[in-house]
Amino acid sequence: MHEMSYAVRIADIALRAANENPAPAEGFAAGTSAPAEASAASLRILAVRVSCGEMLAIVPALLETAFRECVKGTIAEHAKLVVKTMPVLIRCASCGREIDPHGPDGYVARCPDCGSAALRIEHGREFVVNDIETEII
Amino acid sequence: MDPVKIIRLKESILADNDADAEELRRQTKDAGLCYVNLMSSPGSGKTSTILALIDALKKRGGVTTPASAAAERAAAHATNHAASGLTDDERAASGLTDDGRADAHAAAGLTDGANAATGQSSAPLSIGVMEADIDSDVDAQTIQDKAGVPAVQLHTGGMCHLDAEMSRQGLRALGIPIVSRATSILTMPSRQRHFDLVILENVGNLVCPAEFDTGADLNLVILSVPEGDDKPLKYPLVFTKCDAVIINKIDALPVFNFDIEKCTSRIRERSASAEIFPVSAKTGEGIDRLADWIEKKVRSRIS
């Protein structure tokens, strides 16, 4: 839920990152240390790639729709939001065994190997902008 | 030259509120306050449980109505002095007259039983409540009328959850001087009060409040018997994140197909460490055990 709030935040992160990594001026003359005049080339964002943990109950399609609205009129207005859903993965903090709650045993209360209750959710709750893909046009 | 460039970020989308919530926890620690977030579906009995809890805390060691922050400090000061056995001269030198001490004691609502003889650790708690709803002030009114502690009503304007900054607004409405980055002097409470414990009755919703850290020290979830023992399967995030699950309305167990053992093991699948408290806010069963746990948590947080 709250896909619009998250989309605004994602757009923020992406646009700020693009601003902080501006397109270099084109046309450095080979073999000289003198840059040519900066061209009128500008940056646009092609893609924004996000990892979204499945436990957050965020709907990728809604996030994509909200994102498209947020970025209208910006250098990201044709950007594709690519959402990778991260399935929940649990790890036993005592013995390191991975537990997949999508398997037949589902969510267990104790590690099947060592019986420990110290089970940590390693994936499935993250929500991160991994990278943005930019192009000089 | 390759025109397409990948800029690696790994930047958290939730970081803003998460960081803000951590900041609020630092602020409440400084203010000597324990902030508790209570979540559930609508109708699980959040308000009733808060009332039963305050009632139990009153019976255990008293609950004060906070006077001004200055009077609270004076009362605590006076209690310290008496406990440490200072002479009258020494007390006078520290600026407290007998009259002032008596006034401060009265203002802070301290009973005779909770004075120097018993020491700081059983001093009554000053409790405030924040009620969050889309509309109506029914809950805040109920708390004030029945529990006699200050309660403020937060209207969320349609929002289904609270975040850290909204928590700050509520805490200021109670009179606690908690600063926001955007706070101007005009929004700081003019009459400041001290609380040991503030309980947020979050919006009735098991989905959204789990996503947003309110800045609370403790997150509690109420699950009531009529809702079914499979609730922990349906709402994974909130049951994963909570410090305790209160199973309310156990007085209704005979009428529903609710298996406490199954419910407990389902909670354990989400959280190995959450405390589980079967209670009835209506009959009071199990409330003392909950009050005991909360009081211990509050006192260790505010000391």
Short mmCIF file of C-alpha atoms in Angstrom, two decimals:
data_model
loop_
_atom_site.label_atom_id
_atom_site.label_comp_id
_atom_site.label_asym_id
_atom_site.label_seq_id
_atom_site.Cartn_x
_atom_site.Cartn_y
_atom_site.Cartn_z
CA MET A 1 0.00 0.00 0.00
CA HIS A 2 0.95 3.70 -0.16
CA GLU A 3 2.46 3.20 -3.57
CA MET A 4 2.11 6.90 -4.45
CA SER A 5 4.16 8.05 -1.42
CA TYR A 6 6.83 5.53 -2.27
CA ALA A 7 6.79 6.51 -5.95
CA VAL A 8 7.40 10.14 -5.02
CA ARG A 9 10.32 9.07 -2.88
CA ILE A 10 11.76 6.84 -5.63
CA ALA A 11 11.45 9.66 -8.16
CA ASP A 12 13.25 11.96 -5.70
CA ILE A 13 16.11 9.53 -5.26
CA ALA A 14 16.47 8.93 -8.99
CA LEU A 15 16.36 12.60 -10.00
CA ARG A 16 18.77 13.60 -7.27
CA ALA A 17 21.20 10.87 -8.32
CA ALA A 18 21.02 11.99 -11.93
CA ASN A 19 21.68 15.59 -10.91
CA GLU A 20 24.68 14.57 -8.87
CA ASN A 21 26.11 12.57 -11.78
CA PRO A 22 25.78 15.01 -14.64
CA ALA A 23 26.59 14.15 -18.20
CA PRO A 24 30.21 14.96 -18.97
CA ALA A 25 30.78 17.54 -21.66
CA GLU A 26 31.18 15.83 -25.02
CA GLY A 27 34.04 16.12 -27.41
CA PHE A 28 37.27 16.02 -25.52
CA ALA A 29 39.74 16.43 -28.28
CA ALA A 30 41.87 13.30 -28.32
CA GLY A 31 45.42 13.86 -27.18
CA THR A 32 44.84 17.35 -25.85
CA SER A 33 44.02 18.54 -22.36
CA ALA A 34 41.65 21.15 -23.61
CA PRO A 35 38.00 20.19 -23.49
CA ALA A 36 35.88 21.09 -26.42
CA GLU A 37 32.84 23.27 -25.79
CA ALA A 38 30.12 21.55 -23.74
CA SER A 39 27.49 20.25 -26.14
CA ALA A 40 23.76 20.69 -25.74
CA ALA A 41 23.54 17.01 -24.85
CA SER A 42 21.52 16.31 -21.77
CA LEU A 43 20.83 13.42 -19.50
CA ARG A 44 17.70 11.39 -19.33
CA ILE A 45 16.83 8.47 -17.12
CA LEU A 46 16.00 5.27 -18.96
CA ALA A 47 15.32 2.97 -16.05
CA VAL A 48 15.10 2.93 -12.29
CA ARG A 49 15.66 -0.46 -10.70
CA VAL A 50 14.18 -1.19 -7.31
CA SER A 51 14.21 -4.21 -5.00
CA CYS A 52 11.05 -4.59 -3.01
CA GLY A 53 10.64 -7.20 -0.27
CA GLU A 54 7.48 -9.27 -0.65
CA MET A 55 6.57 -8.84 3.00
CA LEU A 56 6.02 -5.11 2.48
CA ALA A 57 2.81 -5.84 0.54
CA ILE A 58 3.65 -3.24 -2.09
CA VAL A 59 1.99 -3.90 -5.44
CA PRO A 60 4.53 -3.44 -8.29
CA ALA A 61 1.91 -2.54 -10.91
CA LEU A 62 0.50 0.22 -8.70
CA LEU A 63 3.99 1.44 -7.94
CA GLU A 64 4.79 1.64 -11.66
CA THR A 65 1.59 3.58 -12.39
CA ALA A 66 2.21 5.99 -9.54
CA PHE A 67 5.82 6.44 -10.63
CA ARG A 68 4.82 7.35 -14.20
CA GLU A 69 2.61 10.09 -12.77
CA CYS A 70 5.34 11.43 -10.51
CA VAL A 71 7.95 11.84 -13.20
CA LYS A 72 5.93 13.62 -15.87
CA GLY A 73 7.80 16.68 -17.07
CA THR A 74 11.13 15.51 -15.66
CA ILE A 75 14.16 13.84 -17.19
CA ALA A 76 12.69 10.59 -15.89
CA GLU A 77 9.39 10.93 -17.72
CA HIS A 78 10.13 8.03 -20.07
CA ALA A 79 11.93 5.95 -17.47
CA LYS A 80 10.86 2.40 -16.85
CA LEU A 81 10.47 1.44 -13.21
CA VAL A 82 11.74 -2.09 -12.83
CA VAL A 83 10.59 -3.69 -9.60
CA LYS A 84 12.27 -6.85 -8.44
CA THR A 85 10.28 -8.60 -5.76
CA MET A 86 12.54 -10.15 -3.13
CA PRO A 87 11.00 -13.28 -1.70
CA VAL A 88 11.20 -13.72 2.03
CA LEU A 89 14.30 -15.64 3.01
CA ILE A 90 15.01 -16.58 6.59
CA ARG A 91 18.36 -17.51 8.04
CA CYS A 92 19.13 -19.22 11.30
CA ALA A 93 21.40 -16.92 13.30
CA SER A 94 22.81 -19.91 15.18
CA CYS A 95 23.86 -22.32 12.41
CA GLY A 96 23.44 -20.25 9.26
CA ARG A 97 20.92 -22.54 7.61
CA GLU A 98 18.64 -20.93 5.04
CA ILE A 99 14.93 -21.43 5.49
CA ASP A 100 12.54 -20.85 2.60
CA PRO A 101 9.07 -20.13 3.94
CA HIS A 102 7.60 -20.80 0.47
CA GLY A 103 8.60 -24.43 0.83
CA PRO A 104 6.30 -27.17 2.11
CA ASP A 105 7.12 -26.44 5.78
CA GLY A 106 6.17 -22.80 5.48
CA TYR A 107 7.18 -20.48 8.29
CA VAL A 108 8.78 -22.51 11.05
CA ALA A 109 9.30 -21.38 14.60
CA ARG A 110 12.60 -23.25 15.03
CA CYS A 111 15.54 -24.14 12.80
CA PRO A 112 15.03 -27.62 11.31
CA ASP A 113 18.78 -28.30 11.68
CA CYS A 114 19.76 -26.97 15.09
CA GLY A 115 16.40 -26.17 16.74
CA SER A 116 17.31 -22.56 17.48
CA ALA A 117 14.57 -19.93 17.63
CA ALA A 118 17.00 -17.22 16.51
CA LEU A 119 15.61 -16.96 12.99
CA ARG A 120 16.20 -13.71 11.12
CA ILE A 121 14.47 -12.41 8.04
CA GLU A 122 17.36 -11.82 5.65
CA HIS A 123 15.33 -10.85 2.60
CA GLY A 124 11.74 -9.82 2.12
CA ARG A 125 11.58 -6.53 4.00
CA GLU A 126 13.99 -4.42 1.99
CA PHE A 127 12.96 -1.54 -0.24
CA VAL A 128 15.89 -0.06 -2.09
CA VAL A 129 16.66 1.82 -5.29
CA ASN A 130 19.49 -0.30 -6.65
CA ASP A 131 20.54 1.78 -9.60
CA ILE A 132 19.38 4.11 -12.34
CA GLU A 133 20.22 3.84 -16.01
CA THR A 134 20.91 7.10 -17.74
CA GLU A 135 21.57 8.13 -21.30
CA ILE A 136 22.95 11.21 -22.91
CA ILE A 137 20.69 12.41 -25.68
CA MET B 1 31.72 6.44 -25.94
CA ASP B 2 28.96 4.41 -24.41
CA PRO B 3 26.12 6.85 -23.87
CA VAL B 4 24.28 4.68 -21.40
CA LYS B 5 25.52 4.84 -17.84
CA ILE B 6 24.41 2.90 -14.79
CA ILE B 7 24.59 4.83 -11.55
CA ARG B 8 24.63 2.49 -8.58
CA LEU B 9 22.76 3.70 -5.54
CA LYS B 10 21.50 1.04 -3.12
CA GLU B 11 19.52 3.79 -1.45
CA SER B 12 16.75 2.87 0.97
CA ILE B 13 13.32 4.20 0.08
CA LEU B 14 12.08 3.94 3.67
CA ALA B 15 15.17 5.56 5.17
CA ASP B 16 13.63 8.97 5.78
CA ASN B 17 10.99 7.86 8.25
CA ASP B 18 13.21 5.17 9.72
CA ALA B 19 15.90 7.73 10.53
CA ASP B 20 13.27 10.13 11.83
CA ALA B 21 11.89 7.42 14.09
CA GLU B 22 15.36 6.72 15.51
CA GLU B 23 15.72 10.45 16.17
CA LEU B 24 12.39 10.48 18.00
CA ARG B 25 13.51 7.58 20.18
CA ARG B 26 16.58 9.63 21.17
CA GLN B 27 14.34 12.62 21.93
CA THR B 28 11.90 10.66 24.08
CA LYS B 29 14.78 9.06 25.96
CA ASP B 30 16.03 12.55 26.77
CA ALA B 31 12.54 13.56 27.85
CA GLY B 32 12.33 10.59 30.23
CA LEU B 33 9.43 9.16 28.30
CA CYS B 34 8.51 5.64 27.21
CA TYR B 35 6.42 5.71 24.02
CA VAL B 36 4.24 2.70 23.29
CA ASN B 37 2.47 2.03 19.97
CA LEU B 38 -0.68 -0.09 20.16
CA MET B 39 -2.02 -1.55 16.91
CA SER B 40 -4.88 -3.81 15.93
CA SER B 41 -7.85 -4.23 13.63
CA PRO B 42 -10.80 -1.96 14.35
CA GLY B 43 -12.82 -3.26 17.29
CA SER B 44 -10.21 -5.54 18.87
CA GLY B 45 -10.37 -3.64 22.11
CA LYS B 46 -7.49 -1.17 22.04
CA THR B 47 -9.33 1.46 24.05
CA SER B 48 -10.71 -1.06 26.55
CA THR B 49 -7.29 -2.60 27.02
CA ILE B 50 -5.72 0.82 27.62
CA LEU B 51 -8.38 1.53 30.24
CA ALA B 52 -7.85 -1.84 31.92
CA LEU B 53 -4.09 -1.36 31.85
CA ILE B 54 -4.23 2.11 33.42
CA ASP B 55 -6.57 0.74 36.08
CA ALA B 56 -4.12 -2.06 36.88
CA LEU B 57 -1.17 0.36 37.01
CA LYS B 58 -3.14 2.55 39.42
CA LYS B 59 -3.64 -0.38 41.75
CA ARG B 60 0.00 -1.37 41.58
CA GLY B 61 1.71 1.87 42.37
CA GLY B 62 -0.42 4.74 41.37
CA VAL B 63 -0.80 6.91 38.38
CA THR B 64 -0.32 10.64 38.63
CA THR B 65 -1.95 13.42 36.77
CA PRO B 66 1.04 15.37 35.62
CA ALA B 67 1.35 18.86 36.94
CA SER B 68 3.67 21.21 35.18
CA ALA B 69 7.11 19.86 34.41
CA ALA B 70 8.54 22.18 37.05
CA ALA B 71 6.31 20.81 39.79
CA GLU B 72 7.23 17.27 38.78
CA ARG B 73 10.90 18.05 39.07
CA ALA B 74 10.32 19.68 42.45
CA ALA B 75 8.41 16.65 43.70
CA ALA B 76 11.08 14.23 42.51
CA HIS B 77 13.73 16.46 44.06
CA ALA B 78 11.84 16.46 47.35
CA THR B 79 11.46 12.69 47.32
CA ASN B 80 15.18 12.28 46.65
CA HIS B 81 16.11 14.56 49.49
CA ALA B 82 13.89 12.82 52.01
CA ALA B 83 15.21 9.44 50.95
CA SER B 84 18.82 10.55 51.26
CA GLY B 85 18.22 11.90 54.77
CA LEU B 86 19.33 15.47 54.25
CA THR B 87 18.87 17.85 57.14
CA ASP B 88 16.36 20.66 57.01
CA ASP B 89 19.20 23.15 56.51
CA GLU B 90 20.46 21.25 53.50
CA ARG B 91 17.01 21.05 52.03
CA ALA B 92 16.47 24.76 52.56
CA ALA B 93 19.82 25.46 50.93
CA SER B 94 18.74 23.58 47.82
CA GLY B 95 15.82 25.95 47.48
CA LEU B 96 12.98 23.77 48.67
CA THR B 97 10.93 24.93 51.64
CA ASP B 98 8.61 22.58 53.47
CA ASP B 99 5.68 24.48 52.00
CA GLY B 100 7.07 24.18 48.51
CA ARG B 101 7.58 20.46 48.99
CA ALA B 102 4.07 19.94 50.22
CA ASP B 103 2.68 21.90 47.29
CA ALA B 104 4.79 19.97 44.82
CA HIS B 105 3.68 16.67 46.32
CA ALA B 106 0.07 17.69 46.14
CA ALA B 107 0.43 19.03 42.63
CA ALA B 108 2.00 15.83 41.43
CA GLY B 109 -0.76 13.80 43.05
CA LEU B 110 1.65 11.66 45.05
CA THR B 111 0.01 9.59 47.72
CA ASP B 112 1.54 9.11 51.14
CA GLY B 113 2.48 5.59 50.22
CA ALA B 114 4.61 6.69 47.33
CA ASN B 115 6.91 9.07 49.15
CA ALA B 116 10.47 8.84 50.38
CA ALA B 117 9.97 5.68 52.39
CA THR B 118 9.33 3.56 49.35
CA GLY B 119 11.84 5.35 47.14
CA GLN B 120 11.89 6.38 43.49
CA SER B 121 11.25 2.98 41.99
CA SER B 122 7.57 2.86 42.93
CA ALA B 123 6.80 6.49 42.24
CA PRO B 124 3.52 6.69 40.37
CA LEU B 125 3.69 6.91 36.61
CA SER B 126 2.31 9.85 34.75
CA ILE B 127 0.50 8.52 31.72
CA GLY B 128 -0.85 10.20 28.63
CA VAL B 129 -2.72 8.73 25.70
CA MET B 130 -2.86 9.70 22.03
CA GLU B 131 -5.89 8.49 20.14
CA ALA B 132 -5.61 8.31 16.35
CA ASP B 133 -8.72 8.02 14.25
CA ILE B 134 -9.98 9.31 10.93
CA ASP B 135 -12.71 11.20 12.75
CA SER B 136 -14.51 11.65 16.10
CA ASP B 137 -13.07 12.20 19.55
CA VAL B 138 -15.04 9.42 21.19
CA ASP B 139 -11.92 7.50 22.22
CA ALA B 140 -10.01 10.44 23.72
CA GLN B 141 -13.12 11.44 25.64
CA THR B 142 -13.55 7.90 26.95
CA ILE B 143 -9.97 7.79 28.19
CA GLN B 144 -10.24 11.12 29.98
CA ASP B 145 -13.63 10.33 31.51
CA LYS B 146 -12.94 6.77 32.62
CA ALA B 147 -9.19 6.72 33.30
CA GLY B 148 -8.72 10.33 34.33
CA VAL B 149 -5.48 10.73 32.40
CA PRO B 150 -4.80 13.32 29.70
CA ALA B 151 -5.73 12.15 26.23
CA VAL B 152 -5.49 13.93 22.91
CA GLN B 153 -7.34 13.01 19.75
CA LEU B 154 -5.37 12.99 16.51
CA HIS B 155 -7.42 13.23 13.37
CA THR B 156 -5.37 11.70 10.62
CA GLY B 157 -7.29 13.35 7.83
CA GLY B 158 -7.79 10.02 6.10
CA MET B 159 -4.32 8.65 6.65
CA CYS B 160 -4.39 5.04 7.73
CA HIS B 161 -1.32 5.12 9.95
CA LEU B 162 0.98 7.43 11.87
CA ASP B 163 4.63 8.11 11.19
CA ALA B 164 7.35 9.58 13.39
CA GLU B 165 6.60 13.20 12.60
CA MET B 166 2.88 12.77 13.29
CA SER B 167 3.86 11.21 16.61
CA ARG B 168 5.76 14.38 17.43
CA GLN B 169 2.71 16.50 16.75
CA GLY B 170 0.67 14.35 19.10
CA LEU B 171 3.30 14.45 21.82
CA ARG B 172 3.38 18.25 21.61
CA ALA B 173 -0.41 18.32 21.87
CA LEU B 174 -0.01 16.50 25.20
CA GLY B 175 2.35 19.25 26.31
CA ILE B 176 5.67 17.45 25.79
CA PRO B 177 8.26 19.74 24.23
CA ILE B 178 9.53 17.57 21.40
CA VAL B 179 11.14 19.46 18.54
CA SER B 180 10.63 18.81 14.84
CA ARG B 181 12.98 20.09 12.23
CA ALA B 182 10.22 22.35 10.97
CA THR B 183 8.95 23.44 14.37
CA SER B 184 8.57 27.11 14.94
CA ILE B 185 8.39 28.56 18.40
CA LEU B 186 4.64 29.06 17.96
CA THR B 187 3.93 25.33 17.80
CA MET B 188 5.82 24.38 20.95
CA PRO B 189 3.42 23.81 23.86
CA SER B 190 3.20 26.82 26.14
CA ARG B 191 2.17 24.72 29.12
CA GLN B 192 4.70 21.92 29.18
CA ARG B 193 4.08 18.64 30.93
CA HIS B 194 6.15 15.61 31.75
CA PHE B 195 4.94 12.07 31.13
CA ASP B 196 6.61 8.75 31.97
CA LEU B 197 4.46 6.77 29.55
CA VAL B 198 2.55 7.78 26.45
CA ILE B 199 0.42 5.19 24.71
CA LEU B 200 -0.54 5.70 21.08
CA GLU B 201 -3.74 3.98 20.11
CA ASN B 202 -2.93 3.74 16.41
CA VAL B 203 -5.54 3.75 13.66
CA GLY B 204 -7.49 0.49 13.56
CA ASN B 205 -5.61 -1.29 10.77
CA LEU B 206 -3.26 -4.27 10.66
CA VAL B 207 -1.62 -3.46 7.33
CA CYS B 208 -0.36 0.10 7.21
CA PRO B 209 0.78 0.83 10.75
CA ALA B 210 3.22 -2.06 10.44
CA GLU B 211 4.98 -0.32 7.54
CA PHE B 212 5.70 2.94 9.36
CA ASP B 213 7.90 3.26 12.40
CA THR B 214 6.16 5.70 14.76
CA GLY B 215 9.32 6.20 16.78
CA ALA B 216 7.85 4.15 19.62
CA ASP B 217 9.97 2.13 22.04
CA LEU B 218 7.49 -0.71 22.20
CA ASN B 219 5.14 -2.03 19.52
CA LEU B 220 2.13 -3.97 20.75
CA VAL B 221 -0.53 -5.74 18.69
CA ILE B 222 -3.95 -6.76 19.93
CA LEU B 223 -5.60 -9.76 18.33
CA SER B 224 -9.08 -10.51 19.64
CA VAL B 225 -10.70 -13.93 19.89
CA PRO B 226 -13.59 -13.22 17.48
CA GLU B 227 -11.06 -12.34 14.75
CA GLY B 228 -9.75 -15.87 14.49
CA ASP B 229 -6.56 -17.67 15.45
CA ASP B 230 -5.16 -17.49 11.90
CA LYS B 231 -4.62 -13.73 11.99
CA PRO B 232 -0.83 -14.08 12.28
CA LEU B 233 -0.82 -15.93 8.95
CA LYS B 234 -2.71 -13.19 7.17
CA TYR B 235 -0.79 -10.15 8.38
CA PRO B 236 2.82 -11.20 8.42
CA LEU B 237 4.54 -7.85 8.77
CA VAL B 238 2.85 -6.58 11.90
CA PHE B 239 3.29 -9.88 13.75
CA THR B 240 6.93 -10.02 12.75
CA LYS B 241 7.67 -6.53 14.04
CA CYS B 242 5.83 -6.44 17.34
CA ASP B 243 7.30 -6.79 20.83
CA ALA B 244 4.15 -8.31 22.27
CA VAL B 245 0.82 -9.75 21.14
CA ILE B 246 -2.16 -9.24 23.40
CA ILE B 247 -4.85 -11.86 22.75
CA ASN B 248 -7.95 -10.04 23.97
CA LYS B 249 -11.53 -11.15 24.71
CA ILE B 250 -10.54 -14.52 26.17
CA ASP B 251 -13.80 -14.31 28.07
CA ALA B 252 -15.44 -15.06 24.71
CA LEU B 253 -13.44 -18.27 24.09
CA PRO B 254 -16.42 -20.55 24.81
CA VAL B 255 -18.37 -18.91 21.98
CA PHE B 256 -15.72 -19.00 19.23
CA ASN B 257 -13.57 -21.64 17.55
CA PHE B 258 -10.35 -20.03 18.68
CA ASP B 259 -7.42 -22.26 19.53
CA ILE B 260 -4.94 -20.37 21.73
CA GLU B 261 -2.24 -23.01 21.22
CA LYS B 262 -2.51 -22.75 17.44
CA CYS B 263 -2.55 -18.98 17.61
CA THR B 264 0.55 -18.98 19.80
CA SER B 265 2.47 -21.27 17.48
CA ARG B 266 1.48 -19.13 14.50
CA ILE B 267 2.74 -16.04 16.30
CA ARG B 268 5.99 -17.90 17.00
CA GLU B 269 6.38 -18.57 13.28
CA ARG B 270 6.46 -14.81 12.77
CA SER B 271 8.37 -13.82 15.88
CA ALA B 272 10.46 -15.95 18.20
CA SER B 273 10.69 -13.23 20.81
CA ALA B 274 7.30 -11.49 21.00
CA GLU B 275 5.68 -11.78 24.42
CA ILE B 276 2.14 -13.18 24.35
CA PHE B 277 -0.54 -11.99 26.79
CA PRO B 278 -3.97 -13.67 26.75
CA VAL B 279 -6.30 -11.18 28.47
CA SER B 280 -9.82 -10.02 28.86
CA ALA B 281 -10.03 -6.24 29.08
CA LYS B 282 -13.63 -6.74 30.13
CA THR B 283 -13.13 -9.09 33.08
CA GLY B 284 -9.55 -8.07 33.88
CA GLU B 285 -8.18 -11.59 33.47
CA GLY B 286 -4.50 -11.57 32.50
CA ILE B 287 -4.23 -7.78 32.73
CA ASP B 288 -1.98 -7.83 35.81
CA ARG B 289 0.66 -9.85 33.97
CA LEU B 290 0.53 -7.35 31.09
CA ALA B 291 0.72 -4.39 33.48
CA ASP B 292 3.70 -5.96 35.22
CA TRP B 293 5.60 -6.36 31.94
CA ILE B 294 4.77 -2.87 30.71
CA GLU B 295 5.70 -1.26 34.01
CA LYS B 296 9.08 -2.99 33.99
CA LYS B 297 9.69 -1.84 30.43
CA VAL B 298 8.65 1.73 31.21
CA ARG B 299 10.77 2.02 34.34
CA SER B 300 13.87 0.65 32.70
CA ARG B 301 13.40 3.04 29.76
CA ILE B 302 12.90 6.16 31.84
CA SER B 303 15.63 5.52 34.40
#
